[in-house]
PDB file of C-alpha atoms in Angstrom:
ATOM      1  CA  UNK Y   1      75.821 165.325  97.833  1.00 51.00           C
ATOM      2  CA  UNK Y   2      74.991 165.554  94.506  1.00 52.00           C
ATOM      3  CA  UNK Y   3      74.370 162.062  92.192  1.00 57.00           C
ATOM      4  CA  UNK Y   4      76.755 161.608  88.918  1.00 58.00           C
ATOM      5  CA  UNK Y   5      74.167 160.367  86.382  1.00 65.00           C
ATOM      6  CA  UNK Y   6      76.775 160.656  83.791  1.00 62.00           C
ATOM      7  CA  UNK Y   7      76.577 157.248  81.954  1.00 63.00           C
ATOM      8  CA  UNK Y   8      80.196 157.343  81.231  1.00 64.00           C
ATOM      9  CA  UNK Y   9      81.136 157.629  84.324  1.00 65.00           C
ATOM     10  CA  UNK Y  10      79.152 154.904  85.718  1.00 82.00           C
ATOM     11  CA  UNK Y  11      80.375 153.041  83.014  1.00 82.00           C
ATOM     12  CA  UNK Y  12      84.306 153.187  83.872  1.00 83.00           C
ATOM     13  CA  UNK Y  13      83.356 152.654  87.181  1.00 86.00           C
ATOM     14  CA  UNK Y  14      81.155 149.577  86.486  1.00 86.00           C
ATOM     15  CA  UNK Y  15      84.304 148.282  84.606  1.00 87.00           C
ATOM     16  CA  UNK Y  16      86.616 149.161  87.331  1.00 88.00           C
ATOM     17  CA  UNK Y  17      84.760 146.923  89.615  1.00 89.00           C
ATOM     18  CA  UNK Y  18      84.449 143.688  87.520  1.00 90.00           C
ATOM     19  CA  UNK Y  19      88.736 144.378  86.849  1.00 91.00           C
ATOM     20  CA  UNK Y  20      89.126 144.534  90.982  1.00 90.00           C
ATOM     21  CA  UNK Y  21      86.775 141.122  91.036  1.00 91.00           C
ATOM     22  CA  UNK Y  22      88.285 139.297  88.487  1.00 92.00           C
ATOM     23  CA  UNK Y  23      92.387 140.308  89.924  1.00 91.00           C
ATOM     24  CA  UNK Y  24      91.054 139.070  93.028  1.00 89.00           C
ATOM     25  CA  UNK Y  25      90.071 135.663  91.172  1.00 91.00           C
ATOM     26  CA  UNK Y  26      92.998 135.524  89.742  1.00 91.00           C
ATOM     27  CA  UNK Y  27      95.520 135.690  92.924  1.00 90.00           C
ATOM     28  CA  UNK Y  28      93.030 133.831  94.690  1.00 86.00           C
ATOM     29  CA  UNK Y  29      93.344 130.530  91.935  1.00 87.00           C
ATOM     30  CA  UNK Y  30      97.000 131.220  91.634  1.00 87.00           C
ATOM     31  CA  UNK Y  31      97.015 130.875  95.612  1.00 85.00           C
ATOM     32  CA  UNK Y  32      95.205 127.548  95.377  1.00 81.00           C
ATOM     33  CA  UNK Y  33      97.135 126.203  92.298  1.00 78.00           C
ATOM     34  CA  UNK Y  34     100.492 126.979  94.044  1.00 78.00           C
ATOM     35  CA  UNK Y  35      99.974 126.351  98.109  1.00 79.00           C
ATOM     36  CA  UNK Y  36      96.725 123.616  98.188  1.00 85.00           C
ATOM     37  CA  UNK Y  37      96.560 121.296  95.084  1.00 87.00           C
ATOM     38  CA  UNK Y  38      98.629 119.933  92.246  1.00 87.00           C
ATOM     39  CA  UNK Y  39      96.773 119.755  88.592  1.00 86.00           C
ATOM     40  CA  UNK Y  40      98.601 117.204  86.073  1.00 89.00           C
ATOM     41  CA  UNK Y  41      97.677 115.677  82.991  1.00 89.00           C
ATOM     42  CA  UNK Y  42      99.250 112.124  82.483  1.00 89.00           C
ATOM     43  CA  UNK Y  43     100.449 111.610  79.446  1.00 87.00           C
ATOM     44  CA  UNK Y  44     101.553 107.779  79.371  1.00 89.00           C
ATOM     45  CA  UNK Y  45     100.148 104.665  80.422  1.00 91.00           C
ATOM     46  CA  UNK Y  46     102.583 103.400  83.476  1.00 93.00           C
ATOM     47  CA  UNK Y  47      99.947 103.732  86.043  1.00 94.00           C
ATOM     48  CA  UNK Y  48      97.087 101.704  84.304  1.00 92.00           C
ATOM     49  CA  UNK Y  49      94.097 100.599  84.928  1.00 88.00           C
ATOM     50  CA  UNK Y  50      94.390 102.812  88.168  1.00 92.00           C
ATOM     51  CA  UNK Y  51      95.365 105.549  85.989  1.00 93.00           C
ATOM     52  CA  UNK Y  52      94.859 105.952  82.607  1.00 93.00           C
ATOM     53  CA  UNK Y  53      96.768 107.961  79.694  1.00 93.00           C
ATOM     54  CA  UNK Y  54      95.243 111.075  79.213  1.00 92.00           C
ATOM     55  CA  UNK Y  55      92.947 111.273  82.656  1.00 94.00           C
ATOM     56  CA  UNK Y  56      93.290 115.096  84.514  1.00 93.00           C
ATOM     57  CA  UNK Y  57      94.267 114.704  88.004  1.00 94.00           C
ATOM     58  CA  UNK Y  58      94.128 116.330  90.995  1.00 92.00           C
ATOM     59  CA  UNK Y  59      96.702 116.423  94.034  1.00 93.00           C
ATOM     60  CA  UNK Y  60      96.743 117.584  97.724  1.00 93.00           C
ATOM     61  CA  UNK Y  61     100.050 119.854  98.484  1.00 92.00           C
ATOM     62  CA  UNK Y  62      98.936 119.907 102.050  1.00 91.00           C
ATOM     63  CA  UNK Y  63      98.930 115.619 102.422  1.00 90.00           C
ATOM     64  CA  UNK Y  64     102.397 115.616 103.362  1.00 91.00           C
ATOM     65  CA  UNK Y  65     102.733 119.269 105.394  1.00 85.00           C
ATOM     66  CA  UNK Y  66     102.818 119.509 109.057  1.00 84.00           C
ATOM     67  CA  UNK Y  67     104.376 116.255 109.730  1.00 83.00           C
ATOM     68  CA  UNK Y  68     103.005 113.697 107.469  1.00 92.00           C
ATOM     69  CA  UNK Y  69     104.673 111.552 105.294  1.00 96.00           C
ATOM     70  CA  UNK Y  70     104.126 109.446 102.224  1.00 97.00           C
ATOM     71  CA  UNK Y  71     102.983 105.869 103.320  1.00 96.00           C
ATOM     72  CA  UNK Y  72     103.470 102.937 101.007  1.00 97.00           C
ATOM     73  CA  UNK Y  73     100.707 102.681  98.209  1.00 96.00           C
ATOM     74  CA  UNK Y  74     100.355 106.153  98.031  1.00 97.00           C
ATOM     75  CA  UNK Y  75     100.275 107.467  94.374  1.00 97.00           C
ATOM     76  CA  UNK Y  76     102.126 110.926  94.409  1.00 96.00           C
ATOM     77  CA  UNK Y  77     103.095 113.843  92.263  1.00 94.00           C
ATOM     78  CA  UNK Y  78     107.075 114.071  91.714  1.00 94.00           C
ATOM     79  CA  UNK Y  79     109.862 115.973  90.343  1.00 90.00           C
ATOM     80  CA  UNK Y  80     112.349 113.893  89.181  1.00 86.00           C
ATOM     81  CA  UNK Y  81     115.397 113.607  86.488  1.00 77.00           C
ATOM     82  CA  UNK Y  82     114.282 110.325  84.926  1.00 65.00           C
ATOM     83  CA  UNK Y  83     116.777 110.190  82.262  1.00 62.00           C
ATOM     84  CA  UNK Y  84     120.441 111.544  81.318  1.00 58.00           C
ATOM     85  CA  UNK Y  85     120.434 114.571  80.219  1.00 60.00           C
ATOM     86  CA  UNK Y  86     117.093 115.537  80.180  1.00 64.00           C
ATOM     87  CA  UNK Y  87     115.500 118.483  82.725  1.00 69.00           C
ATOM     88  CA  UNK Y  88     113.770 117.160  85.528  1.00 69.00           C
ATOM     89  CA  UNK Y  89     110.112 116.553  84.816  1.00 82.00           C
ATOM     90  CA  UNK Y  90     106.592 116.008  87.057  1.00 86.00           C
ATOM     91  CA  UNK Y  91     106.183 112.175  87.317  1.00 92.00           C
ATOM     92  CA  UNK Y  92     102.923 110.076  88.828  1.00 95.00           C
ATOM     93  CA  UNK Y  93     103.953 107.109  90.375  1.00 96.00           C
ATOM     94  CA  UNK Y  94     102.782 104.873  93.782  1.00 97.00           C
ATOM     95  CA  UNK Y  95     105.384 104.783  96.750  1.00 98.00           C
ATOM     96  CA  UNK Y  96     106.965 101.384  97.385  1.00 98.00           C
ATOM     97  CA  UNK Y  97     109.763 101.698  98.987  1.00 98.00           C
ATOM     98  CA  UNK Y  98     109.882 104.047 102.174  1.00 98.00           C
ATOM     99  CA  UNK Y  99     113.370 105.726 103.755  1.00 98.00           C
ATOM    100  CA  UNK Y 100     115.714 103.408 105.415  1.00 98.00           C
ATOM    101  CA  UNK Y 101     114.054  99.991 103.760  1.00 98.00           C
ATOM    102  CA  UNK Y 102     115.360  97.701 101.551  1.00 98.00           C
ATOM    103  CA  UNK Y 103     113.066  96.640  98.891  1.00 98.00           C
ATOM    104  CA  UNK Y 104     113.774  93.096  97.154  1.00 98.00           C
ATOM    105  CA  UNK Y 105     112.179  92.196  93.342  1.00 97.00           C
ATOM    106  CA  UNK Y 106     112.480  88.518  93.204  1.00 96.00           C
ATOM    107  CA  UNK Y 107     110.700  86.008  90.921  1.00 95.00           C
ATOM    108  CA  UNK Y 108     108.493  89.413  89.837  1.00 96.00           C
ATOM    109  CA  UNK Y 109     107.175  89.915  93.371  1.00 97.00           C
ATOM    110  CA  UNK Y 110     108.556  92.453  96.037  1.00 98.00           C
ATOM    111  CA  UNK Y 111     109.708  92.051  99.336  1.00 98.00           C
ATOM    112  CA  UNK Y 112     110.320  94.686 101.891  1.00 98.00           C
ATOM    113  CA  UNK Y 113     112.813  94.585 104.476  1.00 98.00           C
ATOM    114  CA  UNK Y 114     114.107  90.874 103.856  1.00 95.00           C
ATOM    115  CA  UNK Y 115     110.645  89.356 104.154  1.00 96.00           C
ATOM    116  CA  UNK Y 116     109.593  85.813 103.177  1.00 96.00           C
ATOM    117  CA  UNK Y 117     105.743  87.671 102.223  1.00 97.00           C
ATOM    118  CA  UNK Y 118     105.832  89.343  99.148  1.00 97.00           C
ATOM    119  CA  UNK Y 119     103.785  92.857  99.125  1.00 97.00           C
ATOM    120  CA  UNK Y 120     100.453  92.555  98.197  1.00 96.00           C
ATOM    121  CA  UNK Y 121      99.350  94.882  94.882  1.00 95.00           C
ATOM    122  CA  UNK Y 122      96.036  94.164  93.907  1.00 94.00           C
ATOM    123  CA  UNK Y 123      96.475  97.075  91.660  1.00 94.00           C
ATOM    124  CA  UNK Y 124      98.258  95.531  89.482  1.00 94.00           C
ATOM    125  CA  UNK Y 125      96.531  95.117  86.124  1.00 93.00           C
ATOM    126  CA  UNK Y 126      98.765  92.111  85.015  1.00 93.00           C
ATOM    127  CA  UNK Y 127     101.759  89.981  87.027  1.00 92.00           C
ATOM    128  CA  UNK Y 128     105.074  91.319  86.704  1.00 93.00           C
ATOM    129  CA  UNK Y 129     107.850  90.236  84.438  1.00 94.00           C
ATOM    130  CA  UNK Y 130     111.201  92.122  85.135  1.00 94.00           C
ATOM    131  CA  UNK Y 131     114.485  91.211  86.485  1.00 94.00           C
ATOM    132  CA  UNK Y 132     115.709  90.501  89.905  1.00 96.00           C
ATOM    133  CA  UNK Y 133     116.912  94.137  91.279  1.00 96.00           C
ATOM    134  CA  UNK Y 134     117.909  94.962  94.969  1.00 97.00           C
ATOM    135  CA  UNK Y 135     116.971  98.578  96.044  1.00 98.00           C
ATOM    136  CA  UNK Y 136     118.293 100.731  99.477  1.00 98.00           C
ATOM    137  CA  UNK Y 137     116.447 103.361 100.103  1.00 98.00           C
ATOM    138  CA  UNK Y 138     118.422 106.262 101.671  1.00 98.00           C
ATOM    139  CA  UNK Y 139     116.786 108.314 104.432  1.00 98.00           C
ATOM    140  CA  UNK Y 140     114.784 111.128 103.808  1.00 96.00           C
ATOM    141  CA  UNK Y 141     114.457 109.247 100.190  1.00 97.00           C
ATOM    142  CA  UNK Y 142     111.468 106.703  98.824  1.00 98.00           C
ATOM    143  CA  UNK Y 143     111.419 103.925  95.854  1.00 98.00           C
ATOM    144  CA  UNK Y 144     108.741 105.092  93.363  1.00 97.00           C
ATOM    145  CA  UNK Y 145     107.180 102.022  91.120  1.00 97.00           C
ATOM    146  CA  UNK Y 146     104.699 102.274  88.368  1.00 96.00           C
ATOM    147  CA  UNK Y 147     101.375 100.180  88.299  1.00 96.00           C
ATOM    148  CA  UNK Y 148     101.839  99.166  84.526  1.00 96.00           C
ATOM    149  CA  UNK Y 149     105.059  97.665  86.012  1.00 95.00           C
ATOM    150  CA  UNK Y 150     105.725  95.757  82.067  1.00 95.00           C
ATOM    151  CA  UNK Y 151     106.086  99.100  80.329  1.00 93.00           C
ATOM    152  CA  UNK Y 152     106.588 101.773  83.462  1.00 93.00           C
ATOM    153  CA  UNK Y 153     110.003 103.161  83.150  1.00 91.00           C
ATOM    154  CA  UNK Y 154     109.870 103.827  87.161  1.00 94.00           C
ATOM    155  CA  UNK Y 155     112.823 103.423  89.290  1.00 95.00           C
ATOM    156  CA  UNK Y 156     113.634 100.188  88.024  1.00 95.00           C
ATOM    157  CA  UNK Y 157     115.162 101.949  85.298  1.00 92.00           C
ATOM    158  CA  UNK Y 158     116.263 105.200  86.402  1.00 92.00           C
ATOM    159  CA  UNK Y 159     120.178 106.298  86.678  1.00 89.00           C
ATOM    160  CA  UNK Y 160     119.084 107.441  90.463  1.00 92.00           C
ATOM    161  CA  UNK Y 161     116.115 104.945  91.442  1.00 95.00           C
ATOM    162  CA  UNK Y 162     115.505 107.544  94.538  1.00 96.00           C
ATOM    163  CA  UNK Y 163     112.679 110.358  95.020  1.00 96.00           C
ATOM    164  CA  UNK Y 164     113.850 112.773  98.102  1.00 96.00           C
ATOM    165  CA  UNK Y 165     110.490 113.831  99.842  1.00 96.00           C
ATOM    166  CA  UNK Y 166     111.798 117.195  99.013  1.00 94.00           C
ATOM    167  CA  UNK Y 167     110.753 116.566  95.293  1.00 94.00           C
ATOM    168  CA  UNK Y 168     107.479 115.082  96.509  1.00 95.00           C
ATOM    169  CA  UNK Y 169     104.858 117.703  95.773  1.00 93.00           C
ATOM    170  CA  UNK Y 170     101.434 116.134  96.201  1.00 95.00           C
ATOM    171  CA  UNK Y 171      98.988 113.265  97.006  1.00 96.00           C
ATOM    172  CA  UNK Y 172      96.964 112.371  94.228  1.00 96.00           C
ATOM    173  CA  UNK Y 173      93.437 112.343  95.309  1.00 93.00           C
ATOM    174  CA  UNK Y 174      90.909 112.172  92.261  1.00 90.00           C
ATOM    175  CA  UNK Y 175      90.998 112.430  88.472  1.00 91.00           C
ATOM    176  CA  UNK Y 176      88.664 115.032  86.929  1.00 90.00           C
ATOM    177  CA  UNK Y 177      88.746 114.144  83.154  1.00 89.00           C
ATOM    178  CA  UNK Y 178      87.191 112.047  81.965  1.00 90.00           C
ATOM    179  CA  UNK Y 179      84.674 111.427  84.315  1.00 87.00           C
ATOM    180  CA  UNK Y 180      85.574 112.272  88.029  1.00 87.00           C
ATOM    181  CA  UNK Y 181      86.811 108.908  90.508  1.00 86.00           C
ATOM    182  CA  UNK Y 182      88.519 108.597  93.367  1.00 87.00           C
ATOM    183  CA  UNK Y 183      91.936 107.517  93.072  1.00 88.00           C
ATOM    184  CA  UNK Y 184      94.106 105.170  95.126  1.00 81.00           C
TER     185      UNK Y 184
END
């Protein structure tokens, strides 16, 4: 067989090859992005000192597949419809409340289930002030708090206080930017 030493040739060929590698790239990220983990930016500060405004985070999509659920403490990436009106939007927040509980906020602590032990949180950057509130948390659903729990608009203020694990679409793992840390 006889060798093409045509440099044009060699040359759309060359360029053929890097298109077919960097296609492949592409589906293979998009794959990745959509099916194994969640990238968010957060943009306010309701999850400080855990999280802060601005940090890059990463997600698993696979945490809660194959028969795991969210557990309490768990920070997680949401869809929900926060406010009136507005489009539902991608939300960071740590699970409280899981299906089926009742979750108590008395004298700024929280109590699960009617207990006389409030939940511990030593995440919590400062004590909490807020009103008494009395949450039931449907099946299938879960109660979604901030850290920053004096300026978090988190369920405490939302028209439906109530996440279904349908809208739950990751497990926030580490943050990236700035600096990379393990979150929890």
């Amino acid at each position: 067989m006889k060798e093409n030493n045509d440099p044009t040739v060699n040359w759309k060929k060359e360029l053929l090859e890097w298109l077919k590698i960097l296609l492949a790239a592409a589906a293979i990220a998009l794959f990745i992005n959509t099916c194994v983990i969640a990238n968010t930016r957060v943009p306010s500060d309701s999850m400080e000192t855990t999280i802060m405004a601005g940090d890059r985070l990463l997600g698993s999509r696979l945490s809660y597949r194959f028969g795991s659920h969210p557990q309490r403490g768990d920070i997680v990436i949401f869809k929900h419809k926060a406010e009136p009106g507005r489009d539902q939007t991608r939300l960071v927040k740590r699970v409280i409340g899981l299906p089926g509980e009742t979750v108590d906020i008395r004298d700024n602590r929280i109590y699960i289930n009617g207990s006389e032990t409030p939940l511990e949180e030593p995440y919590l950057p400062e004590p909490m002030e807020t009103d008494d509130r009395h949450f039931e948390v449907p099946e299938g659903c879960y109660l979604m708090l901030g850290d920053n729990r004096n300026v978090s608009a988190d369920a405490r203020m939302w028209e439906d206080p109530y996440v279904p694990e349908t809208d739950i679409s990751a497990k926030v793992f580490f943050r990236y930017y700035p600096g990379f840390k393990r979150v929890s």
